[in-house]
Short mmCIF file of C-alpha atoms in Angstrom, two decimals:
data_model
loop_
_atom_site.label_atom_id
_atom_site.label_comp_id
_atom_site.label_asym_id
_atom_site.label_seq_id
_atom_site.Cartn_x
_atom_site.Cartn_y
_atom_site.Cartn_z
CA MET L 1 -29.96 -5.06 4.17
CA ASP L 2 -27.69 -3.66 6.41
CA LEU L 3 -24.71 -2.41 4.51
CA ILE L 4 -22.16 -1.29 7.41
CA ASN L 5 -19.33 -3.76 7.63
CA LYS L 6 -20.32 -5.44 4.23
CA THR L 7 -17.81 -5.91 1.49
CA ILE L 8 -18.80 -5.40 -2.20
CA LEU L 9 -16.83 -6.05 -5.25
CA ILE L 10 -17.70 -3.67 -8.15
CA THR L 11 -16.40 -4.76 -11.65
CA GLY L 12 -15.41 -2.02 -14.01
CA GLY L 13 -15.16 0.30 -10.96
CA SER L 14 -12.16 2.45 -11.89
CA ALA L 15 -14.33 5.45 -13.90
CA GLY L 16 -17.96 6.28 -14.50
CA ILE L 17 -20.91 4.59 -12.64
CA GLY L 18 -18.54 2.00 -11.02
CA LEU L 19 -16.47 4.60 -9.18
CA GLU L 20 -19.20 6.81 -8.32
CA ALA L 21 -20.83 3.83 -6.84
CA ALA L 22 -17.54 2.68 -5.23
CA LYS L 23 -17.78 6.24 -3.62
CA GLN L 24 -20.96 6.10 -2.20
CA PHE L 25 -20.52 2.93 -0.83
CA LEU L 26 -17.52 3.92 1.29
CA ASP L 27 -19.15 7.05 2.19
CA ILE L 28 -21.63 4.54 4.37
CA GLY L 29 -19.21 2.37 5.71
CA VAL L 30 -19.00 -0.63 3.18
CA LYS L 31 -15.59 -2.09 2.28
CA VAL L 32 -14.80 -1.77 -1.75
CA ILE L 33 -13.01 -3.69 -4.24
CA ILE L 34 -13.09 -2.39 -7.59
CA THR L 35 -11.58 -4.09 -10.93
CA GLY L 36 -10.70 -2.62 -14.42
CA ARG L 37 -8.69 -3.54 -17.11
CA ASN L 38 -6.71 -0.32 -16.72
CA HIS L 39 -3.84 -0.26 -14.39
CA ASP L 40 -3.70 3.58 -14.77
CA LYS L 41 -7.14 4.29 -14.08
CA LEU L 42 -7.50 1.78 -11.26
CA HIS L 43 -4.26 4.04 -9.77
CA THR L 44 -6.30 7.12 -10.14
CA ALA L 45 -8.93 5.82 -8.26
CA LYS L 46 -6.94 4.61 -5.44
CA ASN L 47 -5.55 8.04 -5.32
CA LEU L 48 -8.74 9.64 -4.83
CA TYR L 49 -10.21 7.14 -2.59
CA PRO L 50 -7.23 5.39 -0.55
CA LYS L 51 -9.47 3.11 1.05
CA LEU L 52 -10.28 1.27 -2.07
CA THR L 53 -8.98 -2.17 -2.74
CA THR L 54 -8.19 -2.34 -6.50
CA ILE L 55 -7.65 -5.54 -8.71
CA LYS L 56 -6.74 -5.54 -12.34
CA SER L 57 -8.87 -7.99 -14.09
CA ASP L 58 -10.99 -8.34 -17.36
CA VAL L 59 -14.32 -9.77 -17.17
CA ALA L 60 -14.14 -11.14 -20.65
CA SER L 61 -11.15 -13.50 -19.44
CA GLU L 62 -12.05 -16.69 -17.92
CA GLU L 63 -8.24 -16.77 -16.34
CA ASP L 64 -8.79 -13.18 -14.93
CA ALA L 65 -12.34 -14.28 -13.54
CA ILE L 66 -11.10 -17.29 -11.67
CA SER L 67 -7.56 -15.40 -10.42
CA LEU L 68 -10.08 -12.43 -9.16
CA TYR L 69 -12.24 -14.76 -7.22
CA ASN L 70 -9.03 -16.55 -5.77
CA GLN L 71 -8.02 -13.04 -4.76
CA VAL L 72 -11.19 -11.87 -3.41
CA LYS L 73 -11.61 -15.11 -1.35
CA LYS L 74 -7.95 -14.49 0.06
CA LEU L 75 -9.39 -11.27 1.24
CA GLY L 76 -12.16 -12.51 3.20
CA GLY L 77 -14.76 -12.92 0.46
CA ILE L 78 -17.71 -10.73 -0.30
CA ASP L 79 -21.49 -9.94 0.56
CA ILE L 80 -22.10 -7.95 -2.89
CA LEU L 81 -20.93 -8.63 -6.26
CA TYR L 82 -21.91 -5.60 -8.40
CA ASN L 83 -21.46 -6.42 -12.12
CA ASN L 84 -21.07 -3.12 -13.50
CA ALA L 85 -18.41 -3.33 -16.25
CA GLY L 86 -20.00 -2.84 -19.68
CA VAL L 87 -18.91 -1.84 -23.24
CA GLY L 88 -20.85 -0.34 -26.38
CA VAL L 89 -19.44 -0.20 -29.93
CA MET L 90 -19.95 2.92 -32.21
CA PRO L 91 -23.36 2.79 -34.08
CA ILE L 92 -23.07 0.53 -37.17
CA ASN L 93 -25.47 0.79 -40.06
CA LEU L 94 -27.41 -2.74 -39.55
CA GLY L 95 -28.25 -2.62 -43.58
CA VAL L 96 -24.82 -3.11 -44.46
CA ALA L 97 -22.85 -6.38 -44.54
CA ASP L 98 -19.65 -5.75 -42.41
CA ASP L 99 -17.83 -8.20 -40.33
CA LYS L 100 -16.88 -5.16 -37.90
CA HIS L 101 -20.95 -5.40 -37.00
CA PHE L 102 -20.74 -9.19 -35.76
CA GLU L 103 -17.54 -8.65 -34.16
CA GLY L 104 -18.91 -5.47 -31.97
CA ALA L 105 -21.98 -7.65 -31.20
CA LYS L 106 -19.67 -10.48 -30.06
CA TYR L 107 -17.30 -8.39 -27.75
CA GLU L 108 -20.83 -6.45 -26.29
CA MET L 109 -22.74 -9.79 -25.35
CA ASP L 110 -19.14 -11.47 -24.15
CA ILE L 111 -18.71 -8.44 -21.65
CA ASN L 112 -22.30 -7.17 -21.09
CA TYR L 113 -23.98 -10.44 -20.44
CA LEU L 114 -21.76 -13.81 -20.71
CA ALA L 115 -18.92 -12.19 -18.43
CA VAL L 116 -21.70 -11.55 -15.48
CA ILE L 117 -23.22 -15.27 -15.89
CA ARG L 118 -19.12 -16.49 -15.45
CA LEU L 119 -18.68 -14.13 -12.41
CA ASN L 120 -22.14 -14.96 -10.53
CA ASN L 121 -21.45 -18.54 -11.11
CA LEU L 122 -18.07 -18.26 -9.65
CA PHE L 123 -19.03 -16.17 -6.63
CA LEU L 124 -22.89 -17.61 -6.06
CA ASN L 125 -21.73 -20.19 -3.16
CA MET L 126 -19.87 -17.43 -1.42
CA LEU L 127 -22.55 -14.95 -1.82
CA LYS L 128 -25.02 -17.56 -0.57
CA SER L 129 -23.12 -18.41 2.48
CA ARG L 130 -23.49 -14.83 3.75
CA GLU L 131 -26.11 -14.12 6.08
CA GLU L 132 -27.11 -11.08 4.00
CA GLY L 133 -25.99 -11.35 0.39
CA ALA L 134 -26.63 -9.30 -3.05
CA ILE L 135 -26.17 -9.41 -6.59
CA ILE L 136 -26.26 -6.11 -8.43
CA ASN L 137 -26.47 -6.16 -12.33
CA THR L 138 -26.41 -2.87 -14.27
CA THR L 139 -28.66 -3.20 -17.52
CA SER L 140 -29.92 -0.09 -19.53
CA VAL L 141 -33.20 1.88 -20.11
CA LEU L 142 -32.11 0.49 -23.69
CA SER L 143 -32.89 -3.28 -22.55
CA TYR L 144 -36.72 -1.78 -22.65
CA VAL L 145 -36.59 0.77 -25.39
CA PRO L 146 -34.22 -0.68 -27.93
CA SER L 147 -31.82 1.68 -29.86
CA LEU L 148 -31.82 1.76 -33.65
CA LEU L 149 -28.23 3.05 -33.69
CA GLU L 150 -27.25 0.74 -31.00
CA ALA L 151 -29.43 -2.24 -31.41
CA THR L 152 -26.61 -5.13 -30.57
CA TYR L 153 -25.70 -3.16 -27.06
CA SER L 154 -29.46 -2.93 -26.72
CA ALA L 155 -29.81 -6.79 -27.26
CA SER L 156 -26.86 -7.46 -24.71
CA LYS L 157 -28.44 -5.46 -21.87
CA THR L 158 -31.82 -7.18 -22.69
CA ALA L 159 -30.48 -10.60 -22.23
CA LEU L 160 -28.92 -9.54 -19.11
CA ALA L 161 -32.37 -8.06 -17.92
CA PHE L 162 -34.23 -11.35 -18.62
CA TYR L 163 -31.54 -13.42 -16.84
CA THR L 164 -31.29 -11.11 -13.91
CA LYS L 165 -35.29 -11.46 -13.51
CA SER L 166 -35.11 -15.07 -14.02
CA LEU L 167 -32.03 -15.47 -11.36
CA ARG L 168 -34.21 -13.21 -9.02
CA GLU L 169 -37.11 -15.64 -8.95
CA HIS L 170 -35.02 -18.84 -8.77
CA LEU L 171 -33.04 -17.38 -5.70
CA ARG L 172 -36.88 -16.42 -4.24
CA ILE L 173 -38.00 -19.74 -4.19
CA ALA L 174 -34.85 -21.34 -3.00
CA ALA L 175 -34.97 -22.20 0.52
CA ASP L 176 -31.28 -22.17 1.24
CA SER L 177 -30.58 -18.61 0.22
CA ASN L 178 -31.06 -15.32 1.70
CA LEU L 179 -29.43 -13.75 -1.57
CA LYS L 180 -31.09 -11.10 -3.17
CA VAL L 181 -30.54 -9.98 -6.75
CA PHE L 182 -30.90 -6.17 -8.08
CA GLU L 183 -31.16 -4.51 -11.31
CA LEU L 184 -29.80 -1.18 -11.73
CA LEU L 185 -31.17 0.37 -15.18
CA PRO L 186 -29.34 3.63 -15.35
CA PRO L 187 -30.44 6.74 -17.99
CA ALA L 188 -27.85 8.33 -20.12
CA VAL L 189 -24.98 8.94 -17.93
CA ASP L 190 -22.18 11.18 -18.79
CA THR L 191 -19.37 8.34 -19.10
CA GLU L 192 -16.68 7.31 -21.65
CA LEU L 193 -19.22 4.64 -22.93
CA ILE L 194 -21.51 7.23 -24.51
CA ALA L 195 -19.23 10.23 -25.13
CA HIS L 196 -20.49 9.88 -28.66
CA ARG L 197 -24.08 10.47 -27.93
CA GLU L 198 -25.67 14.01 -28.30
CA GLY L 199 -28.48 15.39 -26.17
CA LYS L 200 -28.79 15.42 -22.48
CA LYS L 201 -26.99 12.92 -20.03
CA MET L 202 -26.92 12.63 -16.36
CA SER L 203 -23.69 13.29 -14.57
CA THR L 204 -22.64 10.52 -12.18
CA GLU L 205 -22.92 12.27 -8.91
CA ASN L 206 -26.67 12.78 -9.49
CA LEU L 207 -26.74 8.68 -9.15
CA ASN L 208 -27.93 7.89 -5.84
#
């Protein structure tokens, strides 16, 4: 896929893996739009990389998702949708009855899985209309090797992984689309998401 002069939308692009991806795409001549929930982080990202277009948006909000689509359409549309936004709650003991456990699982599923489906559905026709288009979904190695401490996070990423494979196969056999679907499976990367976790972590700069 020729990336020169393409436009990409990266959700959760104001920090961590998303921001590093934005930098690398900018470096090869891609027009980059990033989203995030935190205005200050978006402002910092824009100061670091002035060529970025930033849009404050919460992927968990249907209203924000529709507004994001309309704003992107006014900007000329996109060729690539990179679903990178993701959350994880602090590890909770599965053997203890606790309402926080359910709420945490719902929070992870809403953002890590259902929000991706919503955005893909919104942008699908736009992406299919491009000569070359792509969807990138960030899953996790924990979708293949479930974490005992982060079981609900693993489950949300497993759901996304299976959905990604099914979407890829569906689009592969469709006669009306050149849209590609990619899955990114990062290892433990040194971001805010796993700041609580001990052990070795890869720096975002080594993701290429």
